[in-house]
Amino acid sequence: MCELLGMSANIPTDICFSFSGLMVRGGQTAAHKDGFGVTFYEDKGCRTFKDALPSCQSEIAKLIKQYPIKSCCVISHIRQANRGRVSLENTHPFSREMWGRDWTFAHNGQLKGIKLLKLSWYQPVGTTDSEHAFCWLLSRIKDKYPNKAPRDMKTLFRYVDKLAAQLNAMGIANFFLSDGRYLYCHCSNNLHWITRRAPFGVATLQDVEMTVDFKQETTPNDVVTVIATKPLTTNEHWHQMQSGESALFNLGELTPL
């Protein structure tokens, strides 16, 4: 299985602390050694870094850990290959353009029979069940909204919720989907989140000796939500999502669907 890491914030924020915890799980403290990737959104644009090497060994991962790229929406993934060979094209996150925006997807789990689902607007580059699921999701969304997004994006994500239930029936479908403004998270069996806001405290990573005092790194108005497969810190309360549950975040806040 793989691991996911996402962030939604109301002010551009770096993910160096959380990524430091995820990075060592990529082949050092856990077996997710078959590549990693991370996408940072900046306004309508995004930058994606990928490597087929284990994140614990990757020079690209070291750059991300040390270079504080600030973003309001981030999606990251470390891979333990089950379907598809270890290669750059099979490394998450995957991105496609829809309605003039970049959409990004990362998935943890296996989906039996996913490639029997027909695609229309989008086709995979690699051979993973995950990328096929992403292309299927976007194809179904664009079939429903061919020209532009609905005015109320919650309407769109309620439709995504129905599609996610179909994926859930095919296996394990823990995944993130984002257009850079909204971060949609679906849990099949393993996903946790935490929202940090004032008064900020001290957090200690679980997988590496590292502590940060968020009070020294933030302003009183900051709201930052981190979503991960497993909690990254030892001294904070993370919300555990239930099987079949979805969560939508916008600018750090949980947004009811």
Tab-separated table of C-alpha atoms in Angstrom:
chain	number	residue	atom	x	y	z
A	1	MET	CA	0.000	0.000	0.000
A	2	CYS	CA	0.998	3.638	-0.383
A	3	GLU	CA	0.714	6.696	1.843
A	4	LEU	CA	-0.896	10.059	1.204
A	5	LEU	CA	-0.199	13.544	2.513
A	6	GLY	CA	-2.263	16.620	1.762
A	7	MET	CA	-2.511	20.189	3.003
A	8	SER	CA	-5.126	22.930	2.741
A	9	ALA	CA	-4.400	26.372	4.195
A	10	ASN	CA	-5.836	29.888	4.182
A	11	ILE	CA	-2.417	31.425	3.609
A	12	PRO	CA	0.534	30.105	1.559
A	13	THR	CA	2.308	27.686	3.882
A	14	ASP	CA	5.253	25.329	3.475
A	15	ILE	CA	4.957	21.624	4.168
A	16	CYS	CA	8.578	20.986	5.175
A	17	PHE	CA	7.720	19.695	8.664
A	18	SER	CA	5.040	17.220	7.577
A	19	PHE	CA	6.991	16.138	4.498
A	20	SER	CA	10.004	15.378	6.696
A	21	GLY	CA	7.860	12.801	8.476
A	22	LEU	CA	6.452	11.342	5.258
A	23	MET	CA	9.800	11.265	3.471
A	24	VAL	CA	11.404	8.724	5.828
A	25	ARG	CA	8.381	6.437	5.479
A	26	GLY	CA	9.430	6.118	1.843
A	27	GLY	CA	11.855	3.244	2.373
A	28	GLN	CA	13.370	3.986	5.793
A	29	THR	CA	10.747	3.598	8.539
A	30	ALA	CA	8.217	1.944	6.182
A	31	ALA	CA	8.272	-0.001	2.919
A	32	HIS	CA	6.932	2.629	0.505
A	33	LYS	CA	10.107	2.656	-1.609
A	34	ASP	CA	8.780	2.725	-5.175
A	35	GLY	CA	8.788	6.448	-5.847
A	36	PHE	CA	7.227	9.632	-4.560
A	37	GLY	CA	5.667	12.832	-5.815
A	38	VAL	CA	4.309	16.131	-4.558
A	39	THR	CA	2.236	18.867	-6.208
A	40	PHE	CA	2.158	22.459	-4.949
A	41	TYR	CA	-0.562	24.781	-6.215
A	42	GLU	CA	0.170	28.482	-6.693
A	43	ASP	CA	-2.877	30.458	-7.856
A	44	LYS	CA	-4.012	28.731	-11.095
A	45	GLY	CA	-0.632	27.107	-11.654
A	46	CYS	CA	1.039	24.171	-9.994
A	47	ARG	CA	4.478	22.635	-9.788
A	48	THR	CA	4.975	18.894	-9.439
A	49	PHE	CA	8.110	17.060	-8.328
A	50	LYS	CA	8.456	13.295	-8.868
A	51	ASP	CA	11.103	10.622	-8.527
A	52	ALA	CA	10.972	6.854	-9.041
A	53	LEU	CA	13.566	6.456	-6.277
A	54	PRO	CA	12.584	5.971	-2.622
A	55	SER	CA	11.868	9.352	-1.049
A	56	CYS	CA	14.308	8.575	1.779
A	57	GLN	CA	17.115	8.449	-0.836
A	58	SER	CA	15.906	11.015	-3.359
A	59	GLU	CA	17.786	14.270	-3.810
A	60	ILE	CA	14.528	15.793	-5.066
A	61	ALA	CA	12.836	14.841	-1.787
A	62	LYS	CA	15.714	16.400	0.143
A	63	LEU	CA	15.200	19.636	-1.801
A	64	ILE	CA	11.483	19.682	-0.931
A	65	LYS	CA	12.234	19.028	2.736
A	66	GLN	CA	14.681	21.931	2.884
A	67	TYR	CA	13.193	24.446	0.436
A	68	PRO	CA	10.052	26.077	1.903
A	69	ILE	CA	7.745	26.193	-1.116
A	70	LYS	CA	4.602	27.942	0.077
A	71	SER	CA	1.171	26.880	-1.109
A	72	CYS	CA	-2.470	26.858	-0.038
A	73	CYS	CA	-2.985	23.352	-1.415
A	74	VAL	CA	-0.539	20.436	-1.557
A	75	ILE	CA	-0.881	16.762	-2.503
A	76	SER	CA	1.914	14.250	-1.886
A	77	HIS	CA	2.271	10.472	-2.227
A	78	ILE	CA	4.831	7.759	-1.487
A	79	ARG	CA	4.395	4.551	-3.458
A	80	GLN	CA	4.549	0.856	-2.689
A	81	ALA	CA	3.952	-0.648	-6.111
A	82	ASN	CA	1.212	-3.235	-6.579
A	83	ARG	CA	-0.084	-2.491	-10.083
A	84	GLY	CA	2.303	-1.113	-12.689
A	85	ARG	CA	6.085	-1.150	-12.742
A	86	VAL	CA	8.284	1.239	-10.797
A	87	SER	CA	8.642	4.181	-13.184
A	88	LEU	CA	8.124	7.916	-13.364
A	89	GLU	CA	4.888	7.653	-15.359
A	90	ASN	CA	3.409	5.424	-12.644
A	91	THR	CA	4.351	7.807	-9.848
A	92	HIS	CA	1.628	9.868	-8.166
A	93	PRO	CA	0.259	12.555	-8.118
A	94	PHE	CA	-1.336	12.561	-11.567
A	95	SER	CA	-2.562	15.784	-13.188
A	96	ARG	CA	-4.884	16.746	-16.045
A	97	GLU	CA	-6.401	20.006	-17.300
A	98	MET	CA	-10.156	20.504	-17.050
A	99	TRP	CA	-12.031	23.804	-17.642
A	100	GLY	CA	-8.744	25.712	-17.706
A	101	ARG	CA	-7.534	24.433	-14.328
A	102	ASP	CA	-5.053	21.741	-13.338
A	103	TRP	CA	-6.678	18.860	-11.459
A	104	THR	CA	-4.506	16.589	-9.339
A	105	PHE	CA	-5.137	13.109	-7.950
A	106	ALA	CA	-3.308	10.667	-5.675
A	107	HIS	CA	-4.573	7.270	-4.525
A	108	ASN	CA	-3.793	4.601	-1.959
A	109	GLY	CA	-5.218	1.112	-2.506
A	110	GLN	CA	-6.048	-1.437	-5.184
A	111	LEU	CA	-9.129	-1.389	-7.423
A	112	LYS	CA	-10.114	-4.742	-8.916
A	113	GLY	CA	-11.629	-4.461	-12.376
A	114	ILE	CA	-11.097	-0.702	-12.673
A	115	LYS	CA	-9.739	-1.023	-16.217
A	116	LEU	CA	-13.074	-2.433	-17.366
A	117	LEU	CA	-14.556	1.022	-16.805
A	118	LYS	CA	-14.648	2.911	-20.094
A	119	LEU	CA	-12.857	6.226	-20.505
A	120	SER	CA	-13.820	9.142	-22.731
A	121	TRP	CA	-12.137	12.519	-22.309
A	122	TYR	CA	-8.971	11.366	-20.549
A	123	GLN	CA	-6.506	8.511	-21.053
A	124	PRO	CA	-3.740	7.221	-18.763
A	125	VAL	CA	-0.054	7.594	-19.560
A	126	GLY	CA	1.112	4.813	-17.240
A	127	THR	CA	-0.292	1.412	-16.297
A	128	THR	CA	-1.587	1.851	-12.744
A	129	ASP	CA	-5.145	1.240	-11.620
A	130	SER	CA	-4.869	4.600	-9.828
A	131	GLU	CA	-4.328	6.671	-12.967
A	132	HIS	CA	-7.141	4.803	-14.726
A	133	ALA	CA	-9.417	5.669	-11.800
A	134	PHE	CA	-8.395	9.334	-12.086
A	135	CYS	CA	-9.097	9.427	-15.829
A	136	TRP	CA	-12.450	7.731	-15.219
A	137	LEU	CA	-13.383	10.232	-12.510
A	138	LEU	CA	-12.548	13.234	-14.680
A	139	SER	CA	-14.262	11.679	-17.701
A	140	ARG	CA	-17.469	11.183	-15.720
A	141	ILE	CA	-17.268	14.719	-14.317
A	142	LYS	CA	-16.751	16.217	-17.770
A	143	ASP	CA	-19.563	14.105	-19.210
A	144	LYS	CA	-21.847	15.740	-16.641
A	145	TYR	CA	-20.359	19.240	-16.948
A	146	PRO	CA	-18.861	19.353	-20.481
A	147	ASN	CA	-18.280	23.091	-20.860
A	148	LYS	CA	-17.563	24.556	-17.454
A	149	ALA	CA	-17.666	23.831	-13.750
A	150	PRO	CA	-20.949	24.366	-11.895
A	151	ARG	CA	-21.259	27.657	-10.034
A	152	ASP	CA	-21.534	25.820	-6.738
A	153	MET	CA	-18.475	23.566	-6.527
A	154	LYS	CA	-20.100	21.638	-3.703
A	155	THR	CA	-22.515	20.294	-6.313
A	156	LEU	CA	-19.573	18.909	-8.255
A	157	PHE	CA	-17.989	17.297	-5.206
A	158	ARG	CA	-21.304	15.756	-4.180
A	159	TYR	CA	-21.217	14.083	-7.587
A	160	VAL	CA	-17.611	13.019	-6.941
A	161	ASP	CA	-18.886	11.480	-3.703
A	162	LYS	CA	-21.220	9.230	-5.706
A	163	LEU	CA	-18.385	8.238	-8.033
A	164	ALA	CA	-16.143	7.540	-5.038
A	165	ALA	CA	-18.724	5.082	-3.721
A	166	GLN	CA	-18.417	3.154	-6.988
A	167	LEU	CA	-14.635	3.031	-6.607
A	168	ASN	CA	-15.009	1.970	-2.993
A	169	ALA	CA	-17.023	-1.048	-4.136
A	170	MET	CA	-14.061	-2.162	-6.277
A	171	GLY	CA	-11.511	-2.305	-3.472
A	172	ILE	CA	-9.551	0.280	-1.504
A	173	ALA	CA	-10.051	3.882	-2.615
A	174	ASN	CA	-8.316	6.286	-0.284
A	175	PHE	CA	-7.682	9.283	-2.518
A	176	PHE	CA	-7.249	13.042	-2.892
A	177	LEU	CA	-8.679	15.145	-5.732
A	178	SER	CA	-8.040	18.873	-6.085
A	179	ASP	CA	-8.336	21.813	-8.466
A	180	GLY	CA	-6.016	23.899	-6.282
A	181	ARG	CA	-8.845	25.568	-4.377
A	182	TYR	CA	-10.751	22.628	-2.958
A	183	LEU	CA	-9.133	19.464	-1.610
A	184	TYR	CA	-11.488	16.477	-1.655
A	185	CYS	CA	-10.480	13.476	0.462
A	186	HIS	CA	-12.144	10.067	0.361
A	187	CYS	CA	-11.438	7.318	2.894
A	188	SER	CA	-11.875	3.605	2.333
A	189	ASN	CA	-9.931	2.361	5.321
A	190	ASN	CA	-7.137	4.673	6.451
A	191	LEU	CA	-7.075	8.475	6.456
A	192	HIS	CA	-6.590	11.037	9.236
A	193	TRP	CA	-6.645	14.837	9.423
A	194	ILE	CA	-5.793	17.640	11.813
A	195	THR	CA	-6.580	21.369	11.649
A	196	ARG	CA	-4.105	23.683	13.334
A	197	ARG	CA	-5.224	27.177	14.331
A	198	ALA	CA	-4.573	29.647	17.155
A	199	PRO	CA	-3.590	29.053	19.861
A	200	PHE	CA	-0.810	27.093	18.164
A	201	GLY	CA	1.335	24.614	20.051
A	202	VAL	CA	4.362	22.365	19.702
A	203	ALA	CA	4.281	19.259	17.488
A	204	THR	CA	6.686	16.310	17.430
A	205	LEU	CA	7.078	13.976	14.465
A	206	GLN	CA	6.612	10.260	14.924
A	207	ASP	CA	9.149	8.949	12.403
A	208	VAL	CA	12.063	11.331	12.889
A	209	GLU	CA	13.425	13.392	15.767
A	210	MET	CA	11.966	16.763	14.860
A	211	THR	CA	9.848	19.247	16.801
A	212	VAL	CA	8.354	22.571	15.744
A	213	ASP	CA	6.687	25.329	17.730
A	214	PHE	CA	3.957	26.498	15.354
A	215	LYS	CA	3.392	29.609	17.448
A	216	GLN	CA	6.765	30.862	16.217
A	217	GLU	CA	5.979	29.992	12.585
A	218	THR	CA	2.435	31.351	12.184
A	219	THR	CA	0.141	34.317	12.684
A	220	PRO	CA	-3.031	34.201	14.829
A	221	ASN	CA	-5.176	34.148	11.669
A	222	ASP	CA	-3.572	31.085	10.065
A	223	VAL	CA	-5.637	27.937	9.517
A	224	VAL	CA	-3.794	24.868	8.229
A	225	THR	CA	-5.247	21.382	7.771
A	226	VAL	CA	-3.010	18.367	7.147
A	227	ILE	CA	-4.423	15.067	5.915
A	228	ALA	CA	-2.368	11.858	6.021
A	229	THR	CA	-2.783	8.116	5.755
A	230	LYS	CA	-1.436	7.746	9.283
A	231	PRO	CA	-0.857	10.486	11.893
A	232	LEU	CA	2.537	12.124	11.475
A	233	THR	CA	2.900	13.500	15.015
A	234	THR	CA	2.858	11.882	18.445
A	235	ASN	CA	1.452	14.643	20.647
A	236	GLU	CA	-1.572	15.920	18.691
A	237	HIS	CA	-5.114	14.645	18.212
A	238	TRP	CA	-5.816	13.538	14.656
A	239	HIS	CA	-9.355	12.877	13.426
A	240	GLN	CA	-9.706	9.361	12.048
A	241	MET	CA	-12.000	9.158	9.020
A	242	GLN	CA	-14.448	6.283	8.729
A	243	SER	CA	-14.829	3.849	5.844
A	244	GLY	CA	-16.779	5.509	3.035
A	245	GLU	CA	-16.414	8.969	4.585
A	246	SER	CA	-15.405	12.012	2.549
A	247	ALA	CA	-14.109	15.420	3.595
A	248	LEU	CA	-13.836	18.623	1.569
A	249	PHE	CA	-11.392	21.339	2.599
A	250	ASN	CA	-11.159	24.900	1.311
A	251	LEU	CA	-8.524	27.337	2.594
A	252	GLY	CA	-7.880	25.077	5.573
A	253	GLU	CA	-11.485	24.788	6.693
A	254	LEU	CA	-13.663	21.682	6.597
A	255	THR	CA	-16.489	22.494	4.184
A	256	PRO	CA	-19.790	20.582	4.488
A	257	LEU	CA	-20.791	18.796	1.293
